[in-house]
Coordinates of C-alpha atoms and ligand atoms in Angstrom, one line a residue:
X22 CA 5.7 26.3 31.0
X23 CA 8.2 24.2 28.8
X24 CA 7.8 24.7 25.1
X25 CA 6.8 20.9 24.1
X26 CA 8.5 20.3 20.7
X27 CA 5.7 18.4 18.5
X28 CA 7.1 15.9 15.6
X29 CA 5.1 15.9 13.0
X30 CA 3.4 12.1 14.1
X31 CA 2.7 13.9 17.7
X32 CA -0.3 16.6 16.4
X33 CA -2.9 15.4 18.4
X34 CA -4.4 16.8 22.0
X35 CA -3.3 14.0 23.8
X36 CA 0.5 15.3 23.0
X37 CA 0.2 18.3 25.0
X38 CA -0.1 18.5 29.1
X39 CA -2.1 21.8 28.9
X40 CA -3.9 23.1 26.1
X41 CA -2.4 26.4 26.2
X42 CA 1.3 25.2 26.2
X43 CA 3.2 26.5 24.5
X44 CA 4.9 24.6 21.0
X45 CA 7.5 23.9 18.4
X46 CA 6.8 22.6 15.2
X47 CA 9.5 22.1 12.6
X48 CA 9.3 21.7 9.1
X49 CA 12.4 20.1 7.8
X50 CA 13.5 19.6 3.7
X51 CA 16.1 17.3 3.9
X52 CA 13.6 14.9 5.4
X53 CA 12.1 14.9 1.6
X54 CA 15.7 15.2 0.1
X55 CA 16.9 11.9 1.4
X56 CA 14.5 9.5 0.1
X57 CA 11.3 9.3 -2.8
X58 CA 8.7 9.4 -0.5
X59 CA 4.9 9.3 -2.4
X60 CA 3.9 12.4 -3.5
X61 CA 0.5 12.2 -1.6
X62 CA 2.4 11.3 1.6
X63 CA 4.7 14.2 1.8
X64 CA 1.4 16.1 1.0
X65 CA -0.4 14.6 3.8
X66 CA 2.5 15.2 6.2
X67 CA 3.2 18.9 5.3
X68 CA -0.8 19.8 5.1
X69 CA -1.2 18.1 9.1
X70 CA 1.9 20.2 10.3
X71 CA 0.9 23.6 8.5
X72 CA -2.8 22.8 9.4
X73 CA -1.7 22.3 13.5
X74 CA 0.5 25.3 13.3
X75 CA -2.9 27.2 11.9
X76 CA -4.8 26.2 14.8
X77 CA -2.1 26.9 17.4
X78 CA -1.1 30.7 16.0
X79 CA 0.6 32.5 18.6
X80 CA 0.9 29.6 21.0
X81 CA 3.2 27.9 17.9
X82 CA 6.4 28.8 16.5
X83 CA 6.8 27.2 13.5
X84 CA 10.0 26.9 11.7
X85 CA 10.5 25.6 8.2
X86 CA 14.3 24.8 7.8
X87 CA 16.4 22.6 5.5
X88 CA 17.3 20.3 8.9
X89 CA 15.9 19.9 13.1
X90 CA 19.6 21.6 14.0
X91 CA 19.2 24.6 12.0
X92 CA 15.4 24.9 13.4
X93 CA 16.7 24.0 17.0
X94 CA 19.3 26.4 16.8
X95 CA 17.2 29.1 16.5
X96 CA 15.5 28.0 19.7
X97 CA 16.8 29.7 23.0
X98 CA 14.3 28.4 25.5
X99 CA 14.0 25.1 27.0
X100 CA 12.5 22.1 25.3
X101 CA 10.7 18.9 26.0
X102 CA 9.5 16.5 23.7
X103 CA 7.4 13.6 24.0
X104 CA 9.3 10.2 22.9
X105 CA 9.7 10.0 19.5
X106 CA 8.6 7.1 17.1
X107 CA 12.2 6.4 15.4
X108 CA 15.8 5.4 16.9
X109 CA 17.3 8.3 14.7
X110 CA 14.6 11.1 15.8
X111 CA 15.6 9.9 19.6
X112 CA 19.1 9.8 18.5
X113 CA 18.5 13.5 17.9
X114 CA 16.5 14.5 20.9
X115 CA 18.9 12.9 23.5
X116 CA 21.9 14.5 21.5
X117 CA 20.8 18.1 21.5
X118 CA 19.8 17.8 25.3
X119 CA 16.0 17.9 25.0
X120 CA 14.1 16.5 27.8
X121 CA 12.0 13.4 26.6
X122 CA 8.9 12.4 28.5
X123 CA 7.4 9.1 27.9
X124 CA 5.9 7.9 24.4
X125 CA 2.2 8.7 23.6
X126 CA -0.2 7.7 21.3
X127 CA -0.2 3.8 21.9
X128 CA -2.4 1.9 24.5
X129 CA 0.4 0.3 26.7
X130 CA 3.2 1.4 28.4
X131 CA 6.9 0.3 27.9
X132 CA 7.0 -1.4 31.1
X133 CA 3.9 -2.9 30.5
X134 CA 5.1 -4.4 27.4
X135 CA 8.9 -5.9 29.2
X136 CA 6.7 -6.8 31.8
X137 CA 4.6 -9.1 29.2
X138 CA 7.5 -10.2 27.0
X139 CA 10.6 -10.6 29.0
X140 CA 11.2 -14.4 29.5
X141 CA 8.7 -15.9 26.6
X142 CA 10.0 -18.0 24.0
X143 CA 7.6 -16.3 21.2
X144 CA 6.1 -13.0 21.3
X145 CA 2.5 -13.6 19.9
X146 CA 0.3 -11.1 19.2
X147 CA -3.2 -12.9 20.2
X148 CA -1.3 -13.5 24.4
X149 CA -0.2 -9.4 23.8
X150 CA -4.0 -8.5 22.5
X151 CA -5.2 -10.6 25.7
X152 CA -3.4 -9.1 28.3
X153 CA -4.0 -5.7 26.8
X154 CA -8.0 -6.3 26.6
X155 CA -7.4 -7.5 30.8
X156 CA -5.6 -4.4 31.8
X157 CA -7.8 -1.9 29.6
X158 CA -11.1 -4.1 30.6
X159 CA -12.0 -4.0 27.3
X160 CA -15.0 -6.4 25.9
X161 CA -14.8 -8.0 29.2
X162 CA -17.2 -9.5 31.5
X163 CA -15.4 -9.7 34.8
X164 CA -12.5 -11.6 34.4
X165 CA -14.1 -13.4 31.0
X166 CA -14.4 -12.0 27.2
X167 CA -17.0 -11.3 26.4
X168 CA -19.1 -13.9 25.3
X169 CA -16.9 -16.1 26.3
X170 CA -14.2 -16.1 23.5
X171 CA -11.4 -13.9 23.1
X172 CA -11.0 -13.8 19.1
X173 CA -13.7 -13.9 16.7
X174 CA -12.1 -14.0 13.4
X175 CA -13.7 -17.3 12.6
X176 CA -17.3 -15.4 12.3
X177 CA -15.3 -12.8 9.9
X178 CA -13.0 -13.8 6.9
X179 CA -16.1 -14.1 4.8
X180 CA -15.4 -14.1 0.4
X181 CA -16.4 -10.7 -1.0
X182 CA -20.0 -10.0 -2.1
X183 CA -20.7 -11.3 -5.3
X184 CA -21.7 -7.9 -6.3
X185 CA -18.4 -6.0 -6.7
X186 CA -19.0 -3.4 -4.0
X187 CA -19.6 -3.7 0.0
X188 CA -23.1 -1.4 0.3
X189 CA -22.1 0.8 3.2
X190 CA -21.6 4.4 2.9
X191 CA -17.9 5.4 2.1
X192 CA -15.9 7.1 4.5
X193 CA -16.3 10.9 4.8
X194 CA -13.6 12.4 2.4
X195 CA -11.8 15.7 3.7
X196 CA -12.4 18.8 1.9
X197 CA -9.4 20.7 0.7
X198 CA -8.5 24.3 1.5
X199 CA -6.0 27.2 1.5
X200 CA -3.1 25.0 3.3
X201 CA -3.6 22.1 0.7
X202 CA -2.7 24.7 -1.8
X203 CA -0.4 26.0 -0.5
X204 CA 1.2 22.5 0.3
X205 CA 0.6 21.4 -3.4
X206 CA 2.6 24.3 -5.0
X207 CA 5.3 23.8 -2.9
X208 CA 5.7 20.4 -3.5
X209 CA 5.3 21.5 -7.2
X210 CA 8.3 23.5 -7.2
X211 CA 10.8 21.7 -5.2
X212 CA 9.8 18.3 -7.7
X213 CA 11.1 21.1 -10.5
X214 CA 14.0 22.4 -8.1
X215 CA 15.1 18.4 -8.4
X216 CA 13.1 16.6 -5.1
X217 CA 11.8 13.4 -5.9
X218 CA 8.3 11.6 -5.4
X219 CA 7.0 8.7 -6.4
X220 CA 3.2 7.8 -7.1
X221 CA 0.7 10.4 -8.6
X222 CA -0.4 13.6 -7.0
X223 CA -4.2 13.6 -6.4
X224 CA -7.1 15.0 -3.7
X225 CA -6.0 14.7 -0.5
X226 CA -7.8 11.4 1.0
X227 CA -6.9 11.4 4.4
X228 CA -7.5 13.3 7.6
X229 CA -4.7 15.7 8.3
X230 CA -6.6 17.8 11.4
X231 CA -8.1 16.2 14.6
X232 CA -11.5 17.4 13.4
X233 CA -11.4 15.7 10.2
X234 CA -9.7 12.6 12.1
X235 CA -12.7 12.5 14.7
X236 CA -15.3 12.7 11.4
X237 CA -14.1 9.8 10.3
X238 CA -13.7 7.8 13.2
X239 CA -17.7 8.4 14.0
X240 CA -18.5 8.0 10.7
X241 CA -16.8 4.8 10.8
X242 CA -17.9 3.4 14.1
X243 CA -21.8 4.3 13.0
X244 CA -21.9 3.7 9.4
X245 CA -19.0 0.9 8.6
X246 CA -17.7 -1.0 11.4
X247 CA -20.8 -3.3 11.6
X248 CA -19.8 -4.3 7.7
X249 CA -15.7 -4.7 9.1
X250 CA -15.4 -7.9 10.4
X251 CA -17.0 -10.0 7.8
X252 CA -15.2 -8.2 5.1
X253 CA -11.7 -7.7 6.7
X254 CA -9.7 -9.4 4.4
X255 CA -12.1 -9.9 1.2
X256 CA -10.5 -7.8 -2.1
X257 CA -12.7 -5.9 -4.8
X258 CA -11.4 -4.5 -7.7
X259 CA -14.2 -1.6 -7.5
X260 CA -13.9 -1.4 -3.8
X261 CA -11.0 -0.5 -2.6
X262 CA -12.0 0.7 1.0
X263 CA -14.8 -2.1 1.7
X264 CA -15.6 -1.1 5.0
X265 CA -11.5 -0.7 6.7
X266 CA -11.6 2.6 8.2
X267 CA -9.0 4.0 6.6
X268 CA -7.7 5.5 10.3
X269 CA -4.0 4.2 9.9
X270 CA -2.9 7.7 8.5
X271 CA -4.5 9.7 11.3
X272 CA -3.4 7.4 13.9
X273 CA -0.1 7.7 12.9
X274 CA -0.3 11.6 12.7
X275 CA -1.0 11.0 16.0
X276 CA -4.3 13.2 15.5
X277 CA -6.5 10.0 17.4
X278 CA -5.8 8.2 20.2
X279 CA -6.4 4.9 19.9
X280 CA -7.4 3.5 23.4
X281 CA -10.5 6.2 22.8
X282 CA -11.2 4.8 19.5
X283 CA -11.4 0.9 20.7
X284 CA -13.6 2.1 23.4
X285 CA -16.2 3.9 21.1
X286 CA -16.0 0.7 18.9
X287 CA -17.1 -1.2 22.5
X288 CA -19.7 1.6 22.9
X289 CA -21.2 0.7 19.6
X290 CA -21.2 -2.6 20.4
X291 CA -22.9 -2.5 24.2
X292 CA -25.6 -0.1 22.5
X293 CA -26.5 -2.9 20.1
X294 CA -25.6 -1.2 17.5
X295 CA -22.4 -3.4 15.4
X296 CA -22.0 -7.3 16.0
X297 CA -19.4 -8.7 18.2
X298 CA -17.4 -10.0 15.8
X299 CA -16.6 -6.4 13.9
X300 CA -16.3 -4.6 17.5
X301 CA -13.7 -7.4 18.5
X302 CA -12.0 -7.7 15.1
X303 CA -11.1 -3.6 15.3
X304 CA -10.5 -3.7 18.7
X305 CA -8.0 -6.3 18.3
X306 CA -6.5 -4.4 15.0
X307 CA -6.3 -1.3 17.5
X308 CA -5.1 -2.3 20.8
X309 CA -3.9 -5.8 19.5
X310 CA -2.1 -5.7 16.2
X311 CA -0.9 -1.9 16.2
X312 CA 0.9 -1.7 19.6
X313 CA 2.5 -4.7 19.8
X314 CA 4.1 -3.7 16.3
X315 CA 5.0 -0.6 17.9
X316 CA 6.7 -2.2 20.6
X317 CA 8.7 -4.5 18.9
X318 CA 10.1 -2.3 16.9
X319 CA 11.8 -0.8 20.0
X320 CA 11.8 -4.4 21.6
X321 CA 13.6 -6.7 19.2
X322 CA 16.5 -4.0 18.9
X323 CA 18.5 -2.3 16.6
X324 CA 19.6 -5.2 14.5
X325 CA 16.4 -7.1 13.8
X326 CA 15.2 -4.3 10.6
X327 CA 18.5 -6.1 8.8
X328 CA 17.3 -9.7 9.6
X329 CA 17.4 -12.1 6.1
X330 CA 17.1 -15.3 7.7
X331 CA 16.0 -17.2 4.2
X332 CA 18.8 -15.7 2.6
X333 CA 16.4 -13.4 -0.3
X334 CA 19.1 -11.5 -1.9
X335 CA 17.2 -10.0 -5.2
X336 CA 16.8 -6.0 -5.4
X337 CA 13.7 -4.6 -5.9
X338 CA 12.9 -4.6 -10.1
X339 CA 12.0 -0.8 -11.2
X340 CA 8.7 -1.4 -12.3
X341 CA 7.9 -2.2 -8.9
X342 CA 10.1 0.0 -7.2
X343 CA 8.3 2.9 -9.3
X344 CA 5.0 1.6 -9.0
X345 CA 4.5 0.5 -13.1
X346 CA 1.2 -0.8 -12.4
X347 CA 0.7 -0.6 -16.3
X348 CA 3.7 -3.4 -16.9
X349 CA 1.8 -5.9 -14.9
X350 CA -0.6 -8.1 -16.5
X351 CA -1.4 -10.4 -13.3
X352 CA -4.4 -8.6 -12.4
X353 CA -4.6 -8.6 -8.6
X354 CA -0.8 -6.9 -8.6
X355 CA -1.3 -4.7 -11.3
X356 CA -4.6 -3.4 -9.8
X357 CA -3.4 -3.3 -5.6
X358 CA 0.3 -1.7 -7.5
X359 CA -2.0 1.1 -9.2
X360 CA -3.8 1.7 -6.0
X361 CA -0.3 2.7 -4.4
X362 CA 0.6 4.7 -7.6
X363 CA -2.9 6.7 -7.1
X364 CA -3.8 6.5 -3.7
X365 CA -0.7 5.4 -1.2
X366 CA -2.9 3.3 0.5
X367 CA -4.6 -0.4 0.1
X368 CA -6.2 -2.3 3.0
X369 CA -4.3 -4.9 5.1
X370 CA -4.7 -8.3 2.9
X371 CA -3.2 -6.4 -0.7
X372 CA -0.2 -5.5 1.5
X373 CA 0.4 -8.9 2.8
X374 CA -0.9 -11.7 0.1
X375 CA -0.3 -9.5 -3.0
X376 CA 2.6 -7.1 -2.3
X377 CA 4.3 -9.3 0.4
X378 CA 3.4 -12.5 -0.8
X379 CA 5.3 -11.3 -4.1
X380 CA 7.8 -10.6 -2.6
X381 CA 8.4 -13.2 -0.2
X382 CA 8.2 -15.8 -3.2
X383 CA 10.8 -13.5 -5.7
X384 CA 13.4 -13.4 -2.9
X385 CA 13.1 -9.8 -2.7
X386 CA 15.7 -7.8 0.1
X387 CA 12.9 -7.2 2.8
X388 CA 14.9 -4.1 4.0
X389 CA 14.5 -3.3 0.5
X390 CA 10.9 -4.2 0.5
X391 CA 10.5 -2.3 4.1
X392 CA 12.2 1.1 3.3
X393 CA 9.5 0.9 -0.1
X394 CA 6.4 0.3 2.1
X395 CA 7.7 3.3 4.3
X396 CA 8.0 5.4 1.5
X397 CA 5.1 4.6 -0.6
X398 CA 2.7 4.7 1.9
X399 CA 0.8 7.5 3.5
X400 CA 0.5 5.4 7.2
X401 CA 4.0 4.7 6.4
X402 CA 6.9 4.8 9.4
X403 CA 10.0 3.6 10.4
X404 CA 8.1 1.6 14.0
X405 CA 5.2 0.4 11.2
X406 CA 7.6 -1.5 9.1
X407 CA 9.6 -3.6 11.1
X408 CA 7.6 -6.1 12.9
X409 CA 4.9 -5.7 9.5
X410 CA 7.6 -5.8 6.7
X411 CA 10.7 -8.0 7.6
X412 CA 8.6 -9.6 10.1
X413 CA 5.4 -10.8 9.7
X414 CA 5.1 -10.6 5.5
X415 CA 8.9 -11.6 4.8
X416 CA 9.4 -13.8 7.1
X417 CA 12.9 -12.6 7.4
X418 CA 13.7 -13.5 10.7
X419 CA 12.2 -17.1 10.8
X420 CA 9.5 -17.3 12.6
X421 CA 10.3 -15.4 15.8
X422 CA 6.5 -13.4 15.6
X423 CA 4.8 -15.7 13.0
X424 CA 4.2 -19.3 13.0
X425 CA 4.7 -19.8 9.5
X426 CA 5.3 -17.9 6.0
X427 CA 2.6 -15.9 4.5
X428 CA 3.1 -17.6 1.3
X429 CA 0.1 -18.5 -0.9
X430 CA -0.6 -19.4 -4.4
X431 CA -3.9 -18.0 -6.4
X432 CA -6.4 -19.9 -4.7
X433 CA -6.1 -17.7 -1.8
X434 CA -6.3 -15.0 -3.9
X435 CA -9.3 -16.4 -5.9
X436 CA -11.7 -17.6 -2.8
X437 CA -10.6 -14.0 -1.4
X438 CA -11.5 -11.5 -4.2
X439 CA -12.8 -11.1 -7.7
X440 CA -9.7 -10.7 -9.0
X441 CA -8.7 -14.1 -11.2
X442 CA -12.3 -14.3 -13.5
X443 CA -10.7 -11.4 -14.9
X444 CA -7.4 -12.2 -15.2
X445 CA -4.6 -13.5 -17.9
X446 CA -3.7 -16.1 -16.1
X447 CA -5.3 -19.4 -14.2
X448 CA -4.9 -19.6 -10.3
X449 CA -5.1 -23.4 -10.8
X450 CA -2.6 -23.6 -13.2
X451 CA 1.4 -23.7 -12.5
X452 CA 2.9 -24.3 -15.6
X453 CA 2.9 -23.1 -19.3
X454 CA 1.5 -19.8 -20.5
X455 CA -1.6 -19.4 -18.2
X456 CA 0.3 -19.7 -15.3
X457 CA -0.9 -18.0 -12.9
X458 CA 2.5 -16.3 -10.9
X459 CA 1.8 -16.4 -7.1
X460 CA 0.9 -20.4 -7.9
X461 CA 3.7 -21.4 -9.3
X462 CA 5.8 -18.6 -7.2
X463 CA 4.3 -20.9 -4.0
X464 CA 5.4 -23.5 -5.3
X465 CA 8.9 -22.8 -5.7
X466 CA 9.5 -20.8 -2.9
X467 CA 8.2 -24.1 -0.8
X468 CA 11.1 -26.2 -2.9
X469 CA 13.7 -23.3 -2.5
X470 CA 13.3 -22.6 1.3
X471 CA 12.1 -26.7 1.8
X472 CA 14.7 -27.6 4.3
X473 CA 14.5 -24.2 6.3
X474 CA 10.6 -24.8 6.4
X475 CA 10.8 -28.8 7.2
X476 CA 10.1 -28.7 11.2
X477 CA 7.6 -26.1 10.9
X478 CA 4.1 -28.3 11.4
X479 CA 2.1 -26.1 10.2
X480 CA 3.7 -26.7 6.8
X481 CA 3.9 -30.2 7.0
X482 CA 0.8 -30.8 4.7
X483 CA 2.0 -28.4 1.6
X484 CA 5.3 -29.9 2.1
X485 CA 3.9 -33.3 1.7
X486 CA 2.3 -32.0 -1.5
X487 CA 5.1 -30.4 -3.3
X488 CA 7.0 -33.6 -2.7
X489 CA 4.4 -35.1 -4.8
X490 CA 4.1 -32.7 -7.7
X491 CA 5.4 -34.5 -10.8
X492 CA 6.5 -31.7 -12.6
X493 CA 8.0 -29.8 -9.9
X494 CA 11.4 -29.1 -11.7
X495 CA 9.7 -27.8 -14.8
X496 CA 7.9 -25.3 -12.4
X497 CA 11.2 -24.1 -10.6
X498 CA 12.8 -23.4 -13.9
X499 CA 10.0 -22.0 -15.3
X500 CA 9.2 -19.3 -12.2
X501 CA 13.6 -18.8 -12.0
X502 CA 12.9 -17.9 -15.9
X503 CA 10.2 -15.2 -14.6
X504 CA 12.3 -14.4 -11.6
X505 CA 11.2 -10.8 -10.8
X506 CA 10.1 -9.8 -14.4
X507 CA 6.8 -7.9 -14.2
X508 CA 4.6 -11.0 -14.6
Ligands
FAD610 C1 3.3 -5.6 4.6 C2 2.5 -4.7 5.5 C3 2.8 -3.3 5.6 C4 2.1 -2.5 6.4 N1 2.4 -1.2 6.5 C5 1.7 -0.4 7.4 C6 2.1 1.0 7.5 O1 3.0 1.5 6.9 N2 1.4 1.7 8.4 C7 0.4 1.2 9.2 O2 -0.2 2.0 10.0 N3 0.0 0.0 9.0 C8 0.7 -0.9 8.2 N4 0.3 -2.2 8.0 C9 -0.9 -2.7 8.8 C10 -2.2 -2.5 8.2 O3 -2.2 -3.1 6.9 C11 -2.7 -1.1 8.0 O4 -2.6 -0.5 9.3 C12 -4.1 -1.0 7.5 O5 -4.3 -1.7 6.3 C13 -4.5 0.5 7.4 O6 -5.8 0.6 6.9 P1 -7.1 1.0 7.8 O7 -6.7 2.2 8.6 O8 -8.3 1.0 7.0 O9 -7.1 -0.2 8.8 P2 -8.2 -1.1 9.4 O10 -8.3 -2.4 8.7 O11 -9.5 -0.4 9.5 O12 -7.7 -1.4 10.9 C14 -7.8 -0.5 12.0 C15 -6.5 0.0 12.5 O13 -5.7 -1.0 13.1 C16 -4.4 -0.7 13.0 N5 -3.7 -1.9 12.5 C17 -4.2 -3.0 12.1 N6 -3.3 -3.9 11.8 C18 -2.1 -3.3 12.0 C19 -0.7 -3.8 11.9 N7 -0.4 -5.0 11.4 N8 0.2 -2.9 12.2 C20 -0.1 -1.6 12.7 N9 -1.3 -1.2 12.8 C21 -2.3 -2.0 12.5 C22 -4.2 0.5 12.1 O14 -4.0 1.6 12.9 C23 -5.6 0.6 11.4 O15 -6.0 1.9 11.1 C24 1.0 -3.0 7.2 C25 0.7 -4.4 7.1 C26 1.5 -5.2 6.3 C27 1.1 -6.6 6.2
SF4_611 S1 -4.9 -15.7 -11.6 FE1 -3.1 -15.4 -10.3 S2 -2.2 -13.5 -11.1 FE2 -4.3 -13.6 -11.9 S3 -5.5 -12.4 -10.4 FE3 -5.6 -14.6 -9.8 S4 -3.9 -14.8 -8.3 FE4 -3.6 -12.9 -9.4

């Protein structure tokens, strides 16, 4: 049988034809050398690949090299690889005359997708997530949703609890061994031998084996998913898992398969056992949100990662860049900024109203912005950011997947978390002292980008207000005064 050459986002099962097939793994340093990925990434990363090669032994050969040629070249026997989930890794495999098989790890096919998209004049997720939920007869009653609606999200978006903390029981959290250790002094030295991280070492917090990957998704789908859907998008400052299901990572190892994991969510759901609305909501995030991001990465070409359609020209400042969660008095950045330094992760709504949303309104470079989410993330990859990054939170190529900016001032951050009570500043206020940055940064990115913005109608009511705001000059100058200062 063909040696199958595993990347290290292909360690799942599902990636092999026969259990017993034999497999290449490679380790490769330059990977690290070329770019400050977060410390506990590259841990995660390295502890998955060492930990697969452990439960492979003989049947794996493992090479640890500085780069994939040197590895490869050691290799006399015939490869094949399953397709990989970056233009430069498939740059590789075609160049060094490895057969590629198909891609794994999403729900639909490549043809399935062209099939879907070719000849629309907008790519919308919700038409994708419908035509996915038909051909995998997921929630479906015949030809019907079930229940008759398709999307549910208006039974979700609910404020946090006014306690502080979502009372479910928090996700199971892996237990470190021999590997880890190994993986930790490793990465200890080479940060002395001059390899750069960002963010702060800590316990490993993720799954990095298909056991510890398959605890937390039943963990999830019995213990948290009935608390999901309400909560999806509410912020704590104590509670920064609520009840997500912190599954990105492992996905993206390619340790779960996600069509298996919507269908236990369904399962749930037909037992009794979780409300529609948090089956359907994860579902949708699953076999929805996650492959149509993962096809158009591959769909909207090799140019559309570079796409600056409004123009945002500022770099990145460095106590953003370097996650200086401790120069930041607005409280809602400083707190989701320290929960990248610490952790590598926050849920969905930090990454897109308070990282994003920043963003967006500074004029940040969104390739800048995207090549910092792929670092500083532990679900971080190339296919993740472009659709997510330059996309859908930067609006950068105007419109084409979204049907308007996601630009908001505080009092989306207010009605969503419990951040502002504690905070410096006022989300009702948008000029002086007290005011609060992402209000008055909504307000001048509306006047900066107004005539780009004018014919989209789902802005036509903000833009109606801002040409009514008396002192709308005084809040441009004050917010170019801030510009990208840690605020
Ligand atoms: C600016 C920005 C950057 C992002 N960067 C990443 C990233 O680097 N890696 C990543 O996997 N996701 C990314 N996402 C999507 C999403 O925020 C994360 O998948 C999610 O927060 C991970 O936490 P979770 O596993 O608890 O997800 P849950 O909230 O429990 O959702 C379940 C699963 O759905 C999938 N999913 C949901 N939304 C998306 C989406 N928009 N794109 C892809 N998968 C999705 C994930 O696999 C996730 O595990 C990003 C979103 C934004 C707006
Ligand atoms: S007042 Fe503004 S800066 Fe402060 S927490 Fe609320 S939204 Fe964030």
């Amino acid at each position: 049988m063909v040696r199958r050459w595993l990347f290290g986002d292909q360690l799942g099962p599902h990636f092999l034809d026969d259990p017993a097939q034999p497999v290449l793994l490679i380790e490769s340093k330059a990977v690290l050398r070329r770019r400050a990925f977060h410390r506990q990434k590259a841990h995660l990363v390295l502890s998955a690949l060492r930990h697969r090669a452990a439960e492979l032994g003989d049947q794996a050969r493992y090479l640890r090299t500085e780069t994939y040629r040197e590895a490869l070249a050691q290799v006399r026997e015939p490869l094949d690889a399953c397709h990989p989930t970056s233009r430069a890794a498939r740059r590789l495999v075609r160049a060094v005359g490895v057969t590629m098989l198909g891609p794994r790890g999403f729900a639909t096919e490549p043809a399935d997708f062209t099939a879907w998209a070719d000849g629309r004049r907008q790519l919308r997720m919700e038409d994708f997530y419908h035509a996915a939920r038909r051909r995998f007869g997921l929630l479906m009653d015949g030809g019907e949703p079930v229940g008759g609606r398709w999307n549910l999200d208006a039974d979700n978006r609910q404020p946090p609890p006014r306690s502080g903390h979502l009372d479910v029981p928090p996700p199971p959290m892996p237990v470190e061994d021999e590997i880890d250790e190994e993986v930790r002094a490793d990465l200890d030295r080479w940060e002395r031998d001059g390899v750069e991280f960002v963010g702060r070492d800590g316990p490993r917090l993720f799954p990095a084996t298909r056991a510890e990957a398959v605890a937390r998704l039943r963990h999830f789908v019995d213990h948290r998913l009935a608390a999901f859907g309400p909560y999806e998008d509410a912020m704590l400052a104590g509670d920064p898992w609520l009840a997500h299901s912190m599954l990105s990572a492992p996905l993206n190892l390619g340790l779960l398969d996600p069509l298996a994991a919507a269908r236990d969510a369904e399962h749930a759901f037909r037992q009794g056992r979780v409300p529609p609305a948090s089956a359907e909501g994860f579902i949708r995030q699953l076999v929805g949100w996650r492959d149509y991001i993962w096809h158009l990465y591959w769909y909207l070409g090799e140019r559309y990662p570079r796409a600056n359609r409004l123009h945002a020209r500022r770099t990145l400042p460095r106590w953003f860049a370097g996650l200086d969660a401790d120069a930041v008095e607005a409280r809602c950045l400083s707190d989701v900024l320290a929960g990248v330094r610490d952790r590598g992760w926050v849920h969905h709504i930090p990454r897109l109203m308070v990282l994003g949303n920043y963003g967006l309104q500074r004029g940040w470079r969104p390739g800048e912005l995207a090549d910092w989410f792929h670092r500083c993330f532990v679900d971080g990859y190339e296919w993740v950011m472009t659709a997510n990054v330059v996309g859908m939170s930067q609006y950068a190529d105007a419109g084409a997947i979204t049907t308007k900016p996601y630009a908001a001032g505080g009092a989306y951050v207010h009605r969503m978390s419990d951040y502002c009570g504690g905070c410096r500043y006022d989300p009702k206020v948008r000029l002086g002292p007290d005011a609060c940055p992402y209000t008055a940064g909504y307000w001048a990115f509306l006047a900066r980008h107004r005539e780009a913005l004018r014919g989209n109608h789902r802005l036509a009511q903000p833009l109606r207000q801002l040409d009514r705001l008396a002192d709308l000059d005084a809040v441009v100058d004050q917010e170019r005064r801030r510009g990208s200062h840690a605020p």
